[in-house]
mmCIF file of C-alpha atoms and ligand atoms in Angstrom:
data_model
loop_
_atom_site.group_PDB
_atom_site.id
_atom_site.type_symbol
_atom_site.label_atom_id
_atom_site.label_comp_id
_atom_site.label_asym_id
_atom_site.label_seq_id
_atom_site.Cartn_x
_atom_site.Cartn_y
_atom_site.Cartn_z
ATOM 1 C CA MET A 1 171.474 93.963 104.802
ATOM 2 C CA LYS A 2 170.355 91.713 107.731
ATOM 3 C CA LYS A 3 172.169 88.616 107.510
ATOM 4 C CA CYS A 4 169.908 84.689 107.139
ATOM 5 C CA GLU A 5 170.844 83.193 110.503
ATOM 6 C CA ILE A 6 170.656 79.030 112.533
ATOM 7 C CA ILE A 7 169.340 80.016 115.918
ATOM 8 C CA LYS A 8 169.514 77.972 118.378
ATOM 9 C CA LEU A 9 166.096 77.799 121.265
ATOM 10 C CA PRO A 10 166.866 77.108 125.229
ATOM 11 C CA LYS A 11 166.001 72.966 125.133
ATOM 12 C CA VAL A 12 164.331 71.934 129.124
ATOM 13 C CA ASN A 13 165.800 68.177 128.988
ATOM 14 C CA ASP A 14 163.194 66.511 130.855
ATOM 15 C CA PRO A 15 162.582 62.443 131.302
ATOM 16 C CA ARG A 16 158.904 63.338 130.360
ATOM 17 C CA GLY A 17 159.861 65.146 127.375
ATOM 18 C CA ASN A 18 161.457 67.863 126.187
ATOM 19 C CA LEU A 19 160.549 71.177 126.421
ATOM 20 C CA SER A 20 162.149 73.956 123.928
ATOM 21 C CA PHE A 21 160.314 77.584 123.549
ATOM 22 C CA PHE A 22 161.363 81.105 122.285
ATOM 23 C CA GLU A 23 160.297 84.892 122.920
ATOM 24 C CA SER A 24 159.398 87.828 120.330
ATOM 25 C CA GLU A 25 162.277 89.809 120.238
ATOM 26 C CA LYS A 26 164.246 87.822 123.177
ATOM 27 C CA HIS A 27 165.128 84.295 121.253
ATOM 28 C CA ILE A 28 164.167 85.949 117.841
ATOM 29 C CA PRO A 29 165.446 89.473 116.814
ATOM 30 C CA PHE A 30 161.901 91.037 116.188
ATOM 31 C CA GLU A 31 158.199 90.881 117.208
ATOM 32 C CA ILE A 32 155.757 88.239 115.849
ATOM 33 C CA LYS A 33 152.576 89.521 114.881
ATOM 34 C CA ARG A 34 151.702 85.964 112.539
ATOM 35 C CA THR A 35 152.016 82.660 113.311
ATOM 36 C CA PHE A 36 151.493 79.550 110.501
ATOM 37 C CA TRP A 37 152.441 76.022 109.898
ATOM 38 C CA ILE A 38 153.000 74.749 106.302
ATOM 39 C CA TYR A 39 151.306 70.456 106.997
ATOM 40 C CA ASP A 40 150.478 67.094 105.264
ATOM 41 C CA VAL A 41 152.889 68.256 102.055
ATOM 42 C CA PRO A 42 152.591 65.798 99.593
ATOM 43 C CA GLY A 43 156.630 64.016 98.588
ATOM 44 C CA GLY A 44 158.812 65.718 96.115
ATOM 45 C CA GLU A 45 156.454 69.115 96.591
ATOM 46 C CA VAL A 46 158.585 72.782 96.678
ATOM 47 C CA ARG A 47 156.428 75.745 99.090
ATOM 48 C CA GLY A 48 157.883 79.486 99.139
ATOM 49 C CA GLY A 49 159.563 80.222 95.483
ATOM 50 C CA HIS A 50 159.725 83.977 96.670
ATOM 51 C CA ALA A 51 160.774 87.086 98.655
ATOM 52 C CA TYR A 52 159.372 89.768 100.584
ATOM 53 C CA LYS A 53 160.121 93.321 100.993
ATOM 54 C CA GLU A 54 159.449 93.924 104.335
ATOM 55 C CA GLN A 55 158.759 91.021 107.059
ATOM 56 C CA GLU A 56 161.052 88.964 108.467
ATOM 57 C CA GLU A 57 160.764 85.453 109.344
ATOM 58 C CA PHE A 58 161.351 82.909 112.164
ATOM 59 C CA ILE A 59 160.967 78.508 110.210
ATOM 60 C CA VAL A 60 161.035 76.045 112.925
ATOM 61 C CA ALA A 61 160.954 72.728 111.693
ATOM 62 C CA LEU A 62 158.766 71.809 114.887
ATOM 63 C CA SER A 63 158.128 68.045 113.076
ATOM 64 C CA GLY A 64 160.150 66.152 110.686
ATOM 65 C CA SER A 65 163.093 67.678 108.286
ATOM 66 C CA PHE A 66 163.129 69.479 105.344
ATOM 67 C CA ASP A 67 165.449 72.385 103.657
ATOM 68 C CA VAL A 68 165.216 76.429 103.278
ATOM 69 C CA LEU A 69 167.480 77.749 99.696
ATOM 70 C CA ILE A 70 168.009 80.737 101.135
ATOM 71 C CA ASP A 71 169.295 83.470 97.948
ATOM 72 C CA ASN A 72 169.855 87.399 99.062
ATOM 73 C CA GLY A 73 170.908 87.405 95.357
ATOM 74 C CA GLU A 74 174.327 86.591 95.410
ATOM 75 C CA HIS A 75 174.857 83.378 97.478
ATOM 76 C CA LYS A 76 172.264 80.795 97.761
ATOM 77 C CA VAL A 77 172.489 78.840 100.913
ATOM 78 C CA ILE A 78 170.825 75.103 102.044
ATOM 79 C CA TYR A 79 169.567 75.316 105.769
ATOM 80 C CA THR A 80 168.278 71.632 106.978
ATOM 81 C CA LEU A 81 166.467 71.647 109.604
ATOM 82 C CA ASN A 82 165.806 68.550 111.275
ATOM 83 C CA ARG A 83 165.766 69.270 115.511
ATOM 84 C CA SER A 84 162.677 71.897 116.770
ATOM 85 C CA TYR A 85 164.881 73.587 118.845
ATOM 86 C CA PHE A 86 166.641 74.535 116.094
ATOM 87 C CA GLY A 87 165.023 77.603 114.161
ATOM 88 C CA LEU A 88 166.179 80.049 111.270
ATOM 89 C CA TYR A 89 166.607 83.558 110.526
ATOM 90 C CA VAL A 90 165.120 84.794 107.478
ATOM 91 C CA PRO A 91 165.506 88.900 107.457
ATOM 92 C CA PRO A 92 163.566 90.531 104.700
ATOM 93 C CA LEU A 93 165.297 90.729 100.257
ATOM 94 C CA HIS A 94 165.766 87.441 101.353
ATOM 95 C CA TRP A 95 164.233 84.766 98.197
ATOM 96 C CA ARG A 96 163.379 81.044 99.491
ATOM 97 C CA GLN A 97 161.529 77.848 99.112
ATOM 98 C CA MET A 98 161.507 75.389 100.919
ATOM 99 C CA ILE A 99 162.759 70.928 100.045
ATOM 100 C CA ASN A 100 162.558 67.540 101.032
ATOM 101 C CA PHE A 101 159.692 67.817 103.099
ATOM 102 C CA SER A 102 159.910 64.506 105.249
ATOM 103 C CA THR A 103 156.670 62.621 106.023
ATOM 104 C CA ASN A 104 154.877 63.887 108.545
ATOM 105 C CA SER A 105 157.180 67.241 108.665
ATOM 106 C CA VAL A 106 155.652 70.750 110.815
ATOM 107 C CA ALA A 107 157.454 73.065 109.738
ATOM 108 C CA LEU A 108 155.741 76.666 111.989
ATOM 109 C CA ILE A 109 156.738 79.791 110.813
ATOM 110 C CA CYS A 110 156.640 82.840 112.275
ATOM 111 C CA SER A 111 156.266 86.651 111.046
ATOM 112 C CA SER A 112 156.921 90.331 111.753
ATOM 113 C CA THR A 113 153.838 90.836 110.160
ATOM 114 C CA GLN A 114 149.885 90.452 109.129
ATOM 115 C CA PHE A 115 149.236 88.789 105.871
ATOM 116 C CA ASP A 116 150.012 91.363 102.771
ATOM 117 C CA ASP A 117 150.195 89.448 99.704
ATOM 118 C CA ASN A 118 151.264 93.297 98.501
ATOM 119 C CA ASP A 119 154.884 92.160 100.821
ATOM 120 C CA TYR A 120 155.161 89.300 98.032
ATOM 121 C CA ILE A 121 157.896 89.262 95.372
ATOM 122 C CA ARG A 122 157.528 86.534 93.112
ATOM 123 C CA ASP A 123 158.992 86.859 90.760
ATOM 124 C CA TYR A 124 162.806 85.925 90.629
ATOM 125 C CA LYS A 125 163.506 88.347 88.276
ATOM 126 C CA ASP A 126 162.342 91.348 90.127
ATOM 127 C CA PHE A 127 164.089 89.976 93.247
ATOM 128 C CA LEU A 128 167.069 91.265 91.333
ATOM 129 C CA GLU A 129 166.454 94.652 90.893
ATOM 130 C CA VAL A 130 165.281 95.095 94.108
ATOM 131 C CA VAL A 131 167.916 93.981 95.682
ATOM 132 C CA LYS A 132 170.450 95.567 93.639
ATOM 133 C CA ASN A 133 168.534 98.703 94.125
ATOM 134 C CA ALA A 134 168.685 98.201 98.391
ATOM 135 C CA ASN A 135 172.099 97.910 97.944
ATOM 136 C CA LYS A 136 172.726 101.011 95.323
ATOM 137 C CA ARG A 137 170.802 103.021 98.517
ATOM 138 C CA LEU A 138 173.534 101.171 100.871
HETATM 139 P P1 TYD B 1 152.102 81.915 100.247
HETATM 140 O O1 TYD B 1 153.182 82.037 100.852
HETATM 141 O O2 TYD B 1 152.118 82.203 98.581
HETATM 142 O O3 TYD B 1 152.980 80.150 100.176
HETATM 143 P P2 TYD B 1 154.205 78.964 99.134
HETATM 144 O O4 TYD B 1 154.251 80.506 99.434
HETATM 145 O O5 TYD B 1 154.526 78.314 99.843
HETATM 146 O O6 TYD B 1 152.511 79.681 97.723
HETATM 147 O O7 TYD B 1 150.455 81.335 100.714
HETATM 148 C C1 TYD B 1 149.691 79.725 99.904
HETATM 149 C C2 TYD B 1 148.154 81.189 100.754
HETATM 150 O O8 TYD B 1 148.107 80.769 101.600
HETATM 151 C C3 TYD B 1 148.155 82.244 99.558
HETATM 152 O O9 TYD B 1 146.965 82.242 98.712
HETATM 153 C C4 TYD B 1 147.883 83.204 100.405
HETATM 154 C C5 TYD B 1 147.236 82.601 102.084
HETATM 155 N N1 TYD B 1 148.443 82.815 103.371
HETATM 156 C C6 TYD B 1 147.052 83.972 103.891
HETATM 157 O O10 TYD B 1 145.966 83.671 103.936
HETATM 158 N N2 TYD B 1 148.141 83.810 105.514
HETATM 159 C C7 TYD B 1 148.797 83.698 105.329
HETATM 160 O O11 TYD B 1 149.489 84.130 106.835
HETATM 161 C C8 TYD B 1 150.424 83.042 104.720
HETATM 162 C C9 TYD B 1 151.529 82.342 105.127
HETATM 163 C C10 TYD B 1 149.479 82.703 103.421
#
């Protein structure tokens, strides 16, 4: 199974303001088919709380900070994103929840697929079952 990992992005330091970037299949391990962002999150709110069957994601805190809770069905890890030149790669079949959004934070998310509601696993028990079956096939 592919692993979740923090990816450090290029950072071009400049007294006029710093610049970072990433390119499809170069800095992140998939081709980007869709980009969305989460913003104006009221204090204490939770986003996500699902896994995907196929799609991969790359999550960057463009502004502010938040935590991403990752669960591969066996282990849970909390990643704090608080620098715009670090991102989190999330493979398929990882339950992910986003919490602790700071005021004015912006989460940028690049996905390997176009939006497809059928790719979502929204029930945690179903998720554990799918992971179990996927591990059996390995
Ligand atoms: P969803 O991914 O379910 O967000 P969360 O897990 O944080 O609740 O998306 C919320 C709604 O937005 C859902 O009705 C689907 C819609 N949506 C799109 O239409 N396109 C997209 O690319 C995304 C990410 C969501």
